[in-house]
Short mmCIF file of C-alpha atoms in Angstrom, two decimals:
data_model
loop_
_atom_site.label_atom_id
_atom_site.label_comp_id
_atom_site.label_asym_id
_atom_site.label_seq_id
_atom_site.Cartn_x
_atom_site.Cartn_y
_atom_site.Cartn_z
CA UNK A 14 116.01 108.13 215.27
CA UNK A 15 119.67 109.26 214.83
CA UNK A 16 120.24 111.46 211.74
CA UNK A 17 123.17 113.23 211.52
CA UNK A 18 124.47 116.25 208.98
CA UNK A 19 128.08 117.14 207.73
CA UNK A 20 128.98 120.36 206.30
CA UNK A 21 124.89 121.77 205.88
CA UNK A 22 122.87 123.63 208.05
CA UNK A 23 119.40 122.28 206.74
CA UNK A 24 118.49 118.47 207.10
CA UNK A 25 115.62 118.90 205.12
CA UNK A 26 117.42 120.18 201.99
CA UNK A 27 117.42 116.23 200.93
CA UNK A 28 113.88 115.40 199.79
CA UNK A 29 111.51 114.13 202.34
CA UNK A 30 110.87 110.98 199.92
CA UNK A 31 114.60 110.21 200.37
CA UNK A 32 114.76 110.41 203.89
CA UNK A 33 111.92 107.70 203.81
CA UNK A 34 113.84 105.57 201.77
CA UNK A 35 117.27 105.70 203.57
CA UNK A 36 115.00 105.06 206.85
CA UNK A 37 113.42 102.03 205.54
CA UNK A 38 116.93 100.59 205.66
CA UNK A 39 118.41 102.53 208.67
CA UNK A 40 117.33 104.52 211.55
CA UNK A 41 121.12 106.08 211.62
CA UNK A 42 122.82 107.87 208.86
CA UNK A 43 124.72 110.82 208.16
CA UNK A 44 124.10 113.12 205.33
CA UNK A 45 127.07 114.00 204.11
CA UNK A 46 126.56 116.47 200.82
CA UNK A 47 124.37 117.25 197.78
CA UNK A 48 125.86 116.88 194.59
CA UNK A 49 124.03 119.13 192.18
CA UNK A 50 123.95 117.65 188.59
CA UNK A 51 124.84 120.11 185.40
CA UNK A 52 122.13 121.96 183.75
CA UNK A 53 120.40 122.79 186.96
CA UNK A 54 116.92 121.22 186.39
CA UNK A 55 118.12 117.41 187.01
CA UNK A 56 117.65 115.92 190.77
CA UNK A 57 120.72 116.28 192.83
CA UNK A 58 122.49 113.17 193.75
CA UNK A 59 122.97 113.01 198.02
CA UNK A 60 125.69 111.41 199.65
CA UNK A 61 125.02 109.26 202.95
CA UNK A 62 127.21 107.33 205.10
CA UNK A 63 125.54 104.56 206.86
CA UNK A 64 126.03 103.36 210.62
CA UNK A 65 128.23 100.53 210.14
CA UNK A 66 131.01 102.62 207.50
CA UNK A 67 128.74 101.94 204.55
CA UNK A 68 128.50 105.03 201.83
CA UNK A 69 125.45 105.40 199.62
CA UNK A 70 124.13 107.64 197.27
CA UNK A 71 120.24 108.64 196.98
CA UNK A 72 118.43 110.01 193.99
CA UNK A 73 115.14 110.80 193.21
CA UNK A 74 114.81 110.40 189.48
CA UNK A 75 112.64 113.06 187.26
CA UNK A 76 110.35 110.77 185.85
CA UNK A 77 108.74 106.83 185.99
CA UNK A 78 110.78 105.76 183.00
CA UNK A 79 114.35 106.95 184.05
CA UNK A 80 113.73 105.00 187.35
CA UNK A 81 112.25 101.69 185.80
CA UNK A 82 115.45 102.05 183.72
CA UNK A 83 118.05 102.34 186.36
CA UNK A 84 116.45 99.97 188.82
CA UNK A 85 116.00 97.14 186.05
CA UNK A 86 119.65 97.49 185.13
CA UNK A 87 120.82 97.19 188.62
CA UNK A 88 118.46 93.99 188.98
CA UNK A 89 119.28 92.69 185.60
CA UNK A 90 122.34 93.54 183.93
CA UNK A 91 125.15 95.05 186.40
CA UNK A 92 125.88 91.90 187.80
CA UNK A 93 127.41 90.82 184.25
CA UNK A 94 130.19 93.34 185.01
CA UNK A 95 131.80 91.54 187.31
CA UNK A 96 132.19 91.94 191.29
CA UNK A 97 132.37 95.47 192.58
CA UNK A 98 132.53 96.93 189.16
CA UNK A 99 129.40 99.16 189.96
CA UNK A 100 127.05 100.05 192.38
CA UNK A 101 124.74 97.41 194.07
CA UNK A 102 120.99 98.48 194.77
CA UNK A 103 120.37 98.74 198.29
CA UNK A 104 116.58 100.16 198.40
CA UNK A 105 113.94 101.31 195.47
CA UNK A 106 110.67 102.73 196.05
CA UNK A 107 108.63 103.02 192.20
CA UNK A 108 105.88 105.25 193.78
CA UNK A 109 108.41 108.40 194.79
CA UNK A 110 110.95 107.32 192.02
CA UNK A 111 113.67 107.05 194.29
CA UNK A 112 116.86 104.84 194.96
CA UNK A 113 119.46 104.28 197.31
CA UNK A 114 123.11 102.50 196.06
CA UNK A 115 126.23 101.98 196.99
CA UNK A 116 129.24 103.86 196.58
CA UNK A 117 132.08 102.84 194.54
CA UNK A 118 135.78 103.67 195.21
CA UNK A 119 137.71 106.13 192.60
CA UNK A 120 137.10 109.41 190.97
CA UNK A 121 135.25 110.29 187.81
CA UNK A 122 137.81 110.01 184.89
CA UNK A 123 137.04 113.55 183.45
CA UNK A 124 137.63 114.96 186.44
CA UNK A 125 141.43 113.42 186.94
CA UNK A 126 144.48 113.41 184.64
CA UNK A 127 146.79 110.37 184.06
CA UNK A 128 149.65 109.42 183.09
CA UNK A 129 149.22 108.32 179.63
CA UNK A 130 149.82 104.53 180.19
CA UNK A 131 147.05 104.65 183.24
CA UNK A 132 144.53 106.41 180.62
CA UNK A 133 145.02 103.73 177.96
CA UNK A 134 144.22 101.10 180.88
CA UNK A 135 141.37 102.59 182.14
CA UNK A 136 140.20 103.22 178.37
CA UNK A 137 140.57 99.21 177.65
CA UNK A 138 138.67 98.47 180.82
CA UNK A 139 135.89 101.03 179.78
CA UNK A 140 135.75 98.51 176.28
CA UNK A 141 135.52 95.43 178.47
CA UNK A 142 133.02 96.50 180.73
CA UNK A 143 130.88 97.64 177.90
CA UNK A 144 131.23 94.54 176.24
CA UNK A 145 130.21 92.59 179.22
CA UNK A 146 127.04 95.07 179.70
CA UNK A 147 126.27 95.02 176.30
CA UNK A 148 126.16 91.04 176.38
CA UNK A 149 123.93 90.84 179.81
CA UNK A 150 120.77 91.00 177.71
CA UNK A 151 121.84 87.99 175.37
CA UNK A 152 121.21 88.44 171.63
CA UNK A 153 118.49 91.04 171.47
CA UNK A 154 116.23 91.25 168.42
CA UNK A 155 117.32 93.73 166.15
CA UNK A 156 115.93 97.30 165.54
CA UNK A 157 113.35 97.68 163.51
CA UNK A 158 113.07 101.55 162.26
CA UNK A 159 111.49 102.00 158.79
CA UNK A 160 112.88 104.46 156.59
CA UNK A 161 109.64 106.37 157.01
CA UNK A 162 109.76 106.49 160.81
CA UNK A 163 113.48 107.57 160.66
CA UNK A 164 112.66 110.26 158.22
CA UNK A 165 109.64 111.66 160.54
CA UNK A 166 111.79 111.86 163.49
CA UNK A 167 114.57 113.39 161.82
CA UNK A 168 112.20 115.94 160.24
CA UNK A 169 110.62 116.79 163.76
CA UNK A 170 114.09 117.10 165.54
CA UNK A 171 115.34 119.41 162.75
CA UNK A 172 112.14 121.70 163.02
CA UNK A 173 112.25 121.85 166.31
CA UNK A 174 115.77 122.77 167.02
CA UNK A 175 116.62 125.12 163.85
CA UNK A 176 116.07 128.19 165.96
CA UNK A 177 119.46 127.18 168.35
CA UNK A 178 121.41 125.77 165.77
CA UNK A 179 123.94 127.27 162.84
CA UNK A 180 122.51 126.52 159.40
CA UNK A 181 125.59 124.96 158.13
CA UNK A 182 125.31 122.25 161.25
CA UNK A 183 121.16 121.70 160.22
CA UNK A 184 122.61 121.04 156.70
CA UNK A 185 125.36 118.66 157.63
CA UNK A 186 122.78 116.49 159.96
CA UNK A 187 120.17 116.87 157.32
CA UNK A 188 122.82 114.99 154.75
CA UNK A 189 123.78 112.68 157.41
CA UNK A 190 120.66 111.36 158.07
CA UNK A 191 119.03 110.88 154.46
CA UNK A 192 118.96 107.13 155.46
CA UNK A 193 117.74 105.48 157.91
CA UNK A 194 120.71 103.62 160.12
CA UNK A 195 121.18 99.81 159.20
CA UNK A 196 118.85 97.51 161.55
CA UNK A 197 121.16 96.19 164.14
CA UNK A 198 120.81 93.50 167.34
CA UNK A 199 119.74 95.52 170.46
CA UNK A 200 122.04 94.94 173.22
CA UNK A 201 121.99 95.90 176.97
CA UNK A 202 123.00 99.51 176.52
CA UNK A 203 124.32 101.97 179.08
CA UNK A 204 122.79 104.87 177.58
CA UNK A 205 125.72 107.28 178.70
CA UNK A 206 128.57 105.65 178.58
CA UNK A 207 131.20 108.35 179.15
CA UNK A 208 134.27 109.21 181.09
CA UNK A 209 131.95 111.15 183.55
CA UNK A 210 130.01 108.18 184.55
CA UNK A 211 133.76 106.03 185.08
CA UNK A 212 135.09 105.54 188.45
CA UNK A 213 139.13 105.19 188.59
CA UNK A 214 140.25 104.07 191.54
CA UNK A 215 144.25 104.67 190.95
CA UNK A 216 145.87 102.54 193.77
CA UNK A 217 143.82 99.37 192.33
CA UNK A 218 144.33 100.68 189.25
CA UNK A 219 140.45 99.67 188.42
CA UNK A 220 137.44 101.41 186.27
CA UNK A 221 134.03 100.78 187.78
CA UNK A 222 130.87 102.38 185.82
CA UNK A 223 127.98 104.20 187.38
CA UNK A 224 124.47 105.99 186.45
CA UNK A 225 122.35 103.47 184.92
CA UNK A 226 119.09 105.47 184.43
CA UNK A 227 119.29 105.65 180.59
CA UNK A 228 120.17 102.04 180.53
CA UNK A 229 117.83 100.15 177.89
CA UNK A 230 117.39 97.56 175.10
CA UNK A 231 119.02 99.61 172.06
CA UNK A 232 121.73 99.03 169.57
CA UNK A 233 125.48 99.31 170.58
CA UNK A 234 125.65 102.28 168.16
CA UNK A 235 122.82 104.41 169.12
CA UNK A 236 124.36 106.21 172.42
CA UNK A 237 127.21 104.08 174.11
CA UNK A 238 129.48 104.08 170.57
CA UNK A 239 128.51 106.66 169.14
CA UNK A 240 128.65 109.24 171.49
CA UNK A 241 131.98 108.12 172.93
CA UNK A 242 133.35 107.58 169.11
CA UNK A 243 132.54 111.62 168.49
CA UNK A 244 132.75 112.95 171.72
CA UNK A 245 136.01 111.39 172.74
CA UNK A 246 137.75 108.61 170.53
CA UNK A 247 137.90 110.45 167.19
CA UNK A 248 141.01 112.69 168.14
CA UNK A 249 142.70 109.87 170.13
CA UNK A 250 143.61 107.00 168.53
CA UNK A 251 145.77 105.69 171.01
CA UNK A 252 142.71 105.86 173.39
CA UNK A 253 140.41 104.13 170.66
CA UNK A 254 142.87 101.52 170.13
CA UNK A 255 142.72 100.60 173.81
CA UNK A 256 139.15 100.88 173.99
CA UNK A 257 138.36 98.51 171.23
CA UNK A 258 140.85 96.32 172.47
CA UNK A 259 138.93 96.10 176.05
CA UNK A 260 135.74 95.44 173.85
CA UNK A 261 137.01 92.88 171.75
CA UNK A 262 136.69 93.85 168.48
CA UNK A 263 136.41 97.30 165.88
CA UNK A 264 133.22 98.33 164.85
CA UNK A 265 131.49 96.80 161.43
CA UNK A 266 130.73 99.02 158.31
CA UNK A 267 127.37 98.92 159.36
CA UNK A 268 127.81 99.99 162.79
CA UNK A 269 130.02 102.54 161.42
CA UNK A 270 127.07 103.87 159.43
CA UNK A 271 124.72 103.57 162.41
CA UNK A 272 127.24 105.60 164.30
CA UNK A 273 127.39 108.40 162.01
CA UNK A 274 123.35 108.85 161.67
CA UNK A 275 122.68 108.50 165.36
CA UNK A 276 125.52 110.87 166.50
CA UNK A 277 124.08 113.44 164.16
CA UNK A 278 120.64 113.47 165.73
CA UNK A 279 122.03 112.91 168.97
CA UNK A 280 124.51 116.00 168.85
CA UNK A 281 121.78 118.32 167.19
CA UNK A 282 119.28 117.12 169.81
CA UNK A 283 122.16 117.69 172.87
CA UNK A 284 123.16 121.30 171.36
CA UNK A 285 119.40 122.22 171.50
CA UNK A 286 118.78 120.96 175.00
CA UNK A 287 122.27 122.38 176.06
CA UNK A 288 121.03 125.84 174.95
CA UNK A 289 117.65 126.08 176.36
CA UNK A 290 118.88 124.65 179.79
CA UNK A 291 121.78 126.46 180.00
CA UNK A 292 124.14 123.07 180.15
CA UNK A 293 127.44 124.50 178.79
CA UNK A 294 129.21 121.24 178.96
CA UNK A 295 126.45 119.36 177.00
CA UNK A 296 126.51 122.32 174.37
CA UNK A 297 130.57 121.82 173.92
CA UNK A 298 130.00 118.03 173.83
CA UNK A 299 127.67 118.81 170.93
CA UNK A 300 129.75 121.04 169.27
CA UNK A 301 132.73 118.44 169.08
CA UNK A 302 130.52 115.74 168.02
CA UNK A 303 129.13 118.28 165.09
CA UNK A 304 132.86 119.34 164.31
CA UNK A 305 134.04 115.46 164.23
CA UNK A 306 131.08 114.43 161.99
CA UNK A 307 132.01 117.57 159.77
CA UNK A 308 135.69 116.60 159.65
CA UNK A 309 134.81 112.86 158.79
CA UNK A 310 132.62 113.81 156.17
CA UNK A 311 134.86 116.20 154.35
CA UNK A 312 132.37 119.33 155.16
CA UNK A 313 134.02 121.99 156.96
CA UNK A 314 131.95 124.90 158.28
CA UNK A 315 133.20 127.19 155.85
CA UNK A 316 132.30 124.91 153.04
CA UNK A 317 135.69 125.67 151.27
CA UNK A 318 136.05 121.92 150.00
CA UNK A 319 134.36 119.00 150.24
CA UNK A 320 135.53 114.79 150.14
#
C-alpha cells in the first residue's frame, strides 16, 4: 500500500476511519494537508490527492444526522445544480460517519476580494444555484409549526442563552418572535448558504457550492435566505439585487416575515454557541444579524427612538 505525506510529519494525524475510507477507493494516495474548522470542536477536513491526479476531501462527521444529510444531498439534490457546480460523492461509510468527495476549483468567496462587477456576477450565480437547489426536492409540504410550539422553542432558547446575551438583544429577539413565522413550502435547503461555502474560480468566472452537511427539507427562509439577508445582503443593495436576479424573484411578504423571525432565533443561538466555543467568526456574524434586525425594526441598542 502506498501512502505519502506532504507537509506533515505524522500520517496518523488523519483519523484511521478516514484512511480506511480512502483505501476503499485506492491503495495509493497522498495526504496533502489538514484544514481545521472554526471553533476547534468541529472535525477537520483533510485534503488528499489520488494516484491519477484526483483531488479529494475527506471528512468524519460529528454526528449521524450531519452525515445522513450530506450524503443524501449528494445523492439526491446536488445534481440539480448542474454539471461540475458542486463536489461529487466518491465514497461514504455510515457506521464511521465518513465521506470522501471530489474537490472543486476556486477559492472561498469570503477569502478573496473581487472587482465590483465580478462580485455581482458571483452573487447572481449564487442566487441561480440556490434556486436550483431549492427546486431539487419538488414542491414539498408546508412547514407546520403551531403558535404553541414556536412559543415554546423561542422561550427555551431565550432562557438558555440569556446569560450570554445583552438584555437589549434579548428584548429585541423576544419582540421579533412573538408570532410564529408563516407556514411556507419546504424546499431542499442548503442550511449554511454563505460566501464561505461558495467557491469562485476567477478564470472561468464560475461559482460552485460546497458543504452540504446541514442540507434538509426546510422553508427557504429558515436558514438559506434569512442568514444571507441579515449577515450579508442587508447593507449591500447591489449584491442583494444581483442575488435575487439570479434567484429569479424577490421575497414575498410572508417570506420576509419568516426571515425576520427565523433570523432572530438564529442570531441568538449563534451568539451563544460562538461565545461558549470561542468561535469569534460566528460571534461576529451573530452580532451583525442582531444589528441589522435592530436597524430594520427601528430599535437601536441605546433606545433613543423607535419606528
